[in-house]
Coordinates of N, CA, C and O in Angstrom, one line a residue:
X1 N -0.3 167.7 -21.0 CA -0.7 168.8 -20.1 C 0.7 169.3 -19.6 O 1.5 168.6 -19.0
X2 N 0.9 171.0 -19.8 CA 2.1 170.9 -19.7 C 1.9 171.2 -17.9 O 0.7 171.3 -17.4
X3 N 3.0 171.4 -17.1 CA 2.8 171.9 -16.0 C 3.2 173.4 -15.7 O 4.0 174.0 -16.5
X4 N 2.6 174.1 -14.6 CA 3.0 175.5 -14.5 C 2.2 176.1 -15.5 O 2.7 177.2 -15.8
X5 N 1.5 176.0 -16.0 CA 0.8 176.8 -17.1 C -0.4 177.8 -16.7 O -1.1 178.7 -17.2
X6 N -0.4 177.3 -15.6 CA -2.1 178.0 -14.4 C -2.9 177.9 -15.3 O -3.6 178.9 -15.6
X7 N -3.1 176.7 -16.0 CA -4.6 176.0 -16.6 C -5.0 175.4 -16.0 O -6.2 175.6 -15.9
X8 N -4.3 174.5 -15.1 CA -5.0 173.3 -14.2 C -5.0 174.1 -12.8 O -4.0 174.8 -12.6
X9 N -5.8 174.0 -11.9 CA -6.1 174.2 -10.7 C -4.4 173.5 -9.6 O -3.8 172.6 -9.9
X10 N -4.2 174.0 -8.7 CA -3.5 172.8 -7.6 C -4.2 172.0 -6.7 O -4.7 172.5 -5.7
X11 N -4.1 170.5 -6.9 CA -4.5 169.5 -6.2 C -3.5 169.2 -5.3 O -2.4 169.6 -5.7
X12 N -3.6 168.7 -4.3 CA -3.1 167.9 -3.0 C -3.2 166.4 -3.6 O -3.9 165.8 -2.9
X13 N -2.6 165.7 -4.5 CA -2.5 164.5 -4.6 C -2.0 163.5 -3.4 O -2.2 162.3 -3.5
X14 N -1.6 164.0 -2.4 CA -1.5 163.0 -0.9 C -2.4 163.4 -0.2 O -2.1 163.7 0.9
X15 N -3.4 163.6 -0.5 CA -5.2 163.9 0.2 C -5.9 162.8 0.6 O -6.8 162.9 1.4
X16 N -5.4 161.4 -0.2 CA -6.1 160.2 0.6 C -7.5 160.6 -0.5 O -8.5 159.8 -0.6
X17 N -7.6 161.7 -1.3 CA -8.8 161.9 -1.7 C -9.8 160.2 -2.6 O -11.0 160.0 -2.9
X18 N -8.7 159.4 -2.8 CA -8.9 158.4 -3.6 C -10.2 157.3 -2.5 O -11.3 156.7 -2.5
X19 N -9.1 157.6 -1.6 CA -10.1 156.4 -0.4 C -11.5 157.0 -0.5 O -12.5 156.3 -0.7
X20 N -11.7 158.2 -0.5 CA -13.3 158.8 0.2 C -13.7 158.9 -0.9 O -14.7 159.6 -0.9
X21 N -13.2 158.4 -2.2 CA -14.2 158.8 -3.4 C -15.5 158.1 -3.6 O -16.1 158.7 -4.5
X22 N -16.1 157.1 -3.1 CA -17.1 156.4 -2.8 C -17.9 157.0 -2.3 O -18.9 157.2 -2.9
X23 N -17.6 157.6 -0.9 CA -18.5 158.2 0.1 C -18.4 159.5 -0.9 O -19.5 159.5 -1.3
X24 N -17.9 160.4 -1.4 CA -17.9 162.1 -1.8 C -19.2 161.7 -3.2 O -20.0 162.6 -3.6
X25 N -19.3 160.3 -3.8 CA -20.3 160.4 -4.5 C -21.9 159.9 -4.5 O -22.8 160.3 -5.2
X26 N -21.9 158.9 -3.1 CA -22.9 158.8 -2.3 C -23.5 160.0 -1.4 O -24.7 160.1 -1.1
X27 N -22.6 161.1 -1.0 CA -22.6 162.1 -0.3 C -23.7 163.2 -1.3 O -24.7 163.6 -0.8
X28 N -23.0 163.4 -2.8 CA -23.5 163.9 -3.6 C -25.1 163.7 -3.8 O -26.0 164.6 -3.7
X29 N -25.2 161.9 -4.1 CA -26.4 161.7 -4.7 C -27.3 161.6 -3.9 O -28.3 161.0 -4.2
X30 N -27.1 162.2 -2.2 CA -28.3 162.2 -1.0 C -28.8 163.8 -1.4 O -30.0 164.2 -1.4
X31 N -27.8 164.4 -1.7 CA -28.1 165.6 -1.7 C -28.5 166.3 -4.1 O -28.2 167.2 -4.9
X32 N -29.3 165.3 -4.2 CA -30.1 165.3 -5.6 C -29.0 165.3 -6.8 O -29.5 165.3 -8.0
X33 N -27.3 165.1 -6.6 CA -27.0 165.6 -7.8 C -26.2 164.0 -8.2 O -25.9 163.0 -7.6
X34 N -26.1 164.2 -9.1 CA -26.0 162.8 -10.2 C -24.4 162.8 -10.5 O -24.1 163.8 -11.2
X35 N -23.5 162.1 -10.3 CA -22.3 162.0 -10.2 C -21.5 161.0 -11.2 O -22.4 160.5 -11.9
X36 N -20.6 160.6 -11.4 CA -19.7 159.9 -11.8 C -18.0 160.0 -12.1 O -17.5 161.1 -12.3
X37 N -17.5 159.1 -11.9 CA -15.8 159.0 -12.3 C -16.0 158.2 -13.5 O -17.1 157.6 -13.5
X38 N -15.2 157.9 -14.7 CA -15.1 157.3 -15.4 C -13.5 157.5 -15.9 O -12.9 158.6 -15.8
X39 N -12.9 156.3 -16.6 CA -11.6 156.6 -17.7 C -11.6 155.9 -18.8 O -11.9 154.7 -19.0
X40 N -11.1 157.0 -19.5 CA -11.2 157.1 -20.9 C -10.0 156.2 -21.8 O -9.0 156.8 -22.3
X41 N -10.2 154.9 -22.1 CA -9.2 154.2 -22.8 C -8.6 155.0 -24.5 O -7.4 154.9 -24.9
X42 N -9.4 155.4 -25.0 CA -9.0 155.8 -25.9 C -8.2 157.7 -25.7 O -7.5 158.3 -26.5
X43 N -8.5 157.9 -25.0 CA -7.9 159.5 -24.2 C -6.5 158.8 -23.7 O -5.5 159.3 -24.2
X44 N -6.3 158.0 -23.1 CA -5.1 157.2 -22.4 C -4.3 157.0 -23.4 O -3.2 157.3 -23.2
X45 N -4.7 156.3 -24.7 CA -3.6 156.1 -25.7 C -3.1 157.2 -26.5 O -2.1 157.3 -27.3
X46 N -4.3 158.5 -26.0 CA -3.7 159.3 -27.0 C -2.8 160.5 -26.4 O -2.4 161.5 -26.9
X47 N -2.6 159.9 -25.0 CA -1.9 160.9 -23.6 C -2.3 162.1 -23.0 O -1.6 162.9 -22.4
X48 N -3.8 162.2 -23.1 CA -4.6 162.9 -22.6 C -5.0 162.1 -21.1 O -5.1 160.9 -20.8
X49 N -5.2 163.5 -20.5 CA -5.8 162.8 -19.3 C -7.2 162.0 -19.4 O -8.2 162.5 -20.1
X50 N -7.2 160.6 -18.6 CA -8.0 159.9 -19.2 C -9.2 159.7 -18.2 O -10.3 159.5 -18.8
X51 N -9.1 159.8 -16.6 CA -9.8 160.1 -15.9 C -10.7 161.6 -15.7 O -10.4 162.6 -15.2
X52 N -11.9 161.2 -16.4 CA -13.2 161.8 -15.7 C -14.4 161.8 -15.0 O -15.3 161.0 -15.3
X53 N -14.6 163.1 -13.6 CA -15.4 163.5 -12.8 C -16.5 164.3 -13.7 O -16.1 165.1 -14.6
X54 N -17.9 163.8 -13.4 CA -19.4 164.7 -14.1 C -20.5 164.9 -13.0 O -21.2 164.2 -12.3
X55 N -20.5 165.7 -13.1 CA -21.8 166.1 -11.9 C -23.1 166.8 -12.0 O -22.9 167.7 -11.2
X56 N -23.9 166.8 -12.4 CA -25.2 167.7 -12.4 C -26.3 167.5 -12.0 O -26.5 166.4 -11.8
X57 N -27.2 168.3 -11.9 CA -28.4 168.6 -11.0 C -28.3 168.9 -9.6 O -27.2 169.4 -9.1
X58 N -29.7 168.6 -8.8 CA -29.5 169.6 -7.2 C -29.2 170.9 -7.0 O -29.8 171.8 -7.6
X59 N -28.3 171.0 -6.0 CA -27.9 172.3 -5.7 C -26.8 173.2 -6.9 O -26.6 174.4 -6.8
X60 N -26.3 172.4 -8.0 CA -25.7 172.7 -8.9 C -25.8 173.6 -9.9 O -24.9 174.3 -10.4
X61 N -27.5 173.6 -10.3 CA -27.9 174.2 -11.2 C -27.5 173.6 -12.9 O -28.2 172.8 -13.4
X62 N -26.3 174.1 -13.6 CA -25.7 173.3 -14.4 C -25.2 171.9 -13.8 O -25.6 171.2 -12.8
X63 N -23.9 171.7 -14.7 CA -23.2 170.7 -14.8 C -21.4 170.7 -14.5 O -20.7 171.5 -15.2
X64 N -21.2 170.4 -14.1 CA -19.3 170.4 -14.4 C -18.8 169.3 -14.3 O -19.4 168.3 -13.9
X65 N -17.3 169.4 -14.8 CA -16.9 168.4 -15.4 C -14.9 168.6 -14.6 O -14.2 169.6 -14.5
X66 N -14.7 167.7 -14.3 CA -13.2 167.7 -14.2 C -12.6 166.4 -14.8 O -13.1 165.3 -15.0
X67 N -11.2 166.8 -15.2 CA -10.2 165.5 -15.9 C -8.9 165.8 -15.0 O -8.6 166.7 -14.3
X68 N -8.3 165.0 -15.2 CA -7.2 164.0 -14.3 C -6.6 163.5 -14.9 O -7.1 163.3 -16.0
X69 N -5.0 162.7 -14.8 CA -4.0 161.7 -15.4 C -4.3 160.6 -14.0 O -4.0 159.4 -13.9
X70 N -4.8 161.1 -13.3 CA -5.0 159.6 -12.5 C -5.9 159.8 -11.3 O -5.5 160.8 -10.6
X71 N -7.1 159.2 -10.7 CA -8.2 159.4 -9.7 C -8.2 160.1 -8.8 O -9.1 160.4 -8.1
X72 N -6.6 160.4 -8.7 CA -7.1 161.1 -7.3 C -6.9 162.9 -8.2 O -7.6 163.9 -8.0
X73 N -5.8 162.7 -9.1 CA -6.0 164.0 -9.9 C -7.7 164.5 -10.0 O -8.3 165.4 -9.3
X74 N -8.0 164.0 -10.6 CA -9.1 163.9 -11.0 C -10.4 164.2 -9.8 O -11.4 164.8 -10.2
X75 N -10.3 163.9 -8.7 CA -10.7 164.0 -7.6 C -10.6 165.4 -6.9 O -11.4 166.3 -6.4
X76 N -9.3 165.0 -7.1 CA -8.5 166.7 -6.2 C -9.2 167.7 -7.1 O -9.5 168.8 -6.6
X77 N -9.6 167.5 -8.2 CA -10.0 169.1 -9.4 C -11.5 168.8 -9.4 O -12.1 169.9 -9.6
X78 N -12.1 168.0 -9.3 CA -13.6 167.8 -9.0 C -14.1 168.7 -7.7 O -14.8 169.7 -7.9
X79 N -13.3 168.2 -6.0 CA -13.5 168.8 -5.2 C -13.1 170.4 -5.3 O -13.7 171.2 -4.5
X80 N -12.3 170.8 -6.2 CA -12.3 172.5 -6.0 C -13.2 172.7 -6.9 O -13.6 173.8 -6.6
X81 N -13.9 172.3 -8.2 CA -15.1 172.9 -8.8 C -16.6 172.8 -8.4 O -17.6 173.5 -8.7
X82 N -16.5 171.4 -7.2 CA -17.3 171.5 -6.4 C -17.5 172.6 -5.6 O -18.5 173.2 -5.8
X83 N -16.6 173.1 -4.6 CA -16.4 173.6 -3.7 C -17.1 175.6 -4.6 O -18.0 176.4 -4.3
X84 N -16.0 175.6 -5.8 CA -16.3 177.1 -6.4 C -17.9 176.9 -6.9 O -18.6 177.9 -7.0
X85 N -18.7 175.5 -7.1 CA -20.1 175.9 -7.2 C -21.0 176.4 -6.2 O -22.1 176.9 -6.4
X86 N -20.5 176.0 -4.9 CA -21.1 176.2 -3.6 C -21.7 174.9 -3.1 O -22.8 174.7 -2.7
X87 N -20.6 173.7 -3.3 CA -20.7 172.8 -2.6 C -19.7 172.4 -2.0 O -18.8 172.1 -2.7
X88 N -19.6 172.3 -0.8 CA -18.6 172.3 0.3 C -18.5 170.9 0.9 O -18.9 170.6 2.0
X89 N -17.7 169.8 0.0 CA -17.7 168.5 0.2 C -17.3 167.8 1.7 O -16.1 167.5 1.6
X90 N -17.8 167.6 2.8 CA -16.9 167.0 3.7 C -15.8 166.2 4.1 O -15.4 165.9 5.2
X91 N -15.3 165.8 3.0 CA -14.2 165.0 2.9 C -13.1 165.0 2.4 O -12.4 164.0 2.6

């Protein structure tokens, strides 16, 4: 991933976003939509970002998807594709 490319979104990686990731996906599944983080061992050897955010149903309508080199990456670009679907995460 190269940097500066304005492919990737800008994250706040000192957002602490890592601590509240528990609550931002309990948060999610009160409100009907189906969540997960996961990482990808075979994405990691091949130096792709290996951390992935999935979300769908609820207020969502579709689905989206964010990727990361590390959880909170991964977090930070979740909460702005949340936010551009019209869900406005509290945390």
């Amino acid at each position: 991933m190269a940097e500066g490319t304005g492919r990737w979104p800008k994250v706040d990686l000192d957002s602490g976003v890592e601590d509240a990731m528990l609550l931002i996906l309990e948060w999610l599944g009160e409100r009907g939509v189906g969540a997960m983080i996961r990482v990808d061992a075979e994405r990691m050897r091949d130096g792709q970002p290996p951390w992935t955010f999935a979300a769908s149903g609820g207020p969502l309508g579709g689905g989206i998807r964010a990727d990361g080199a590390s959880p909170a990456e991964c977090m930070g670009r979740a909460l702005l594709r949340l936010r551009e679907a019209g869900l406005a995460v509290p945390f």
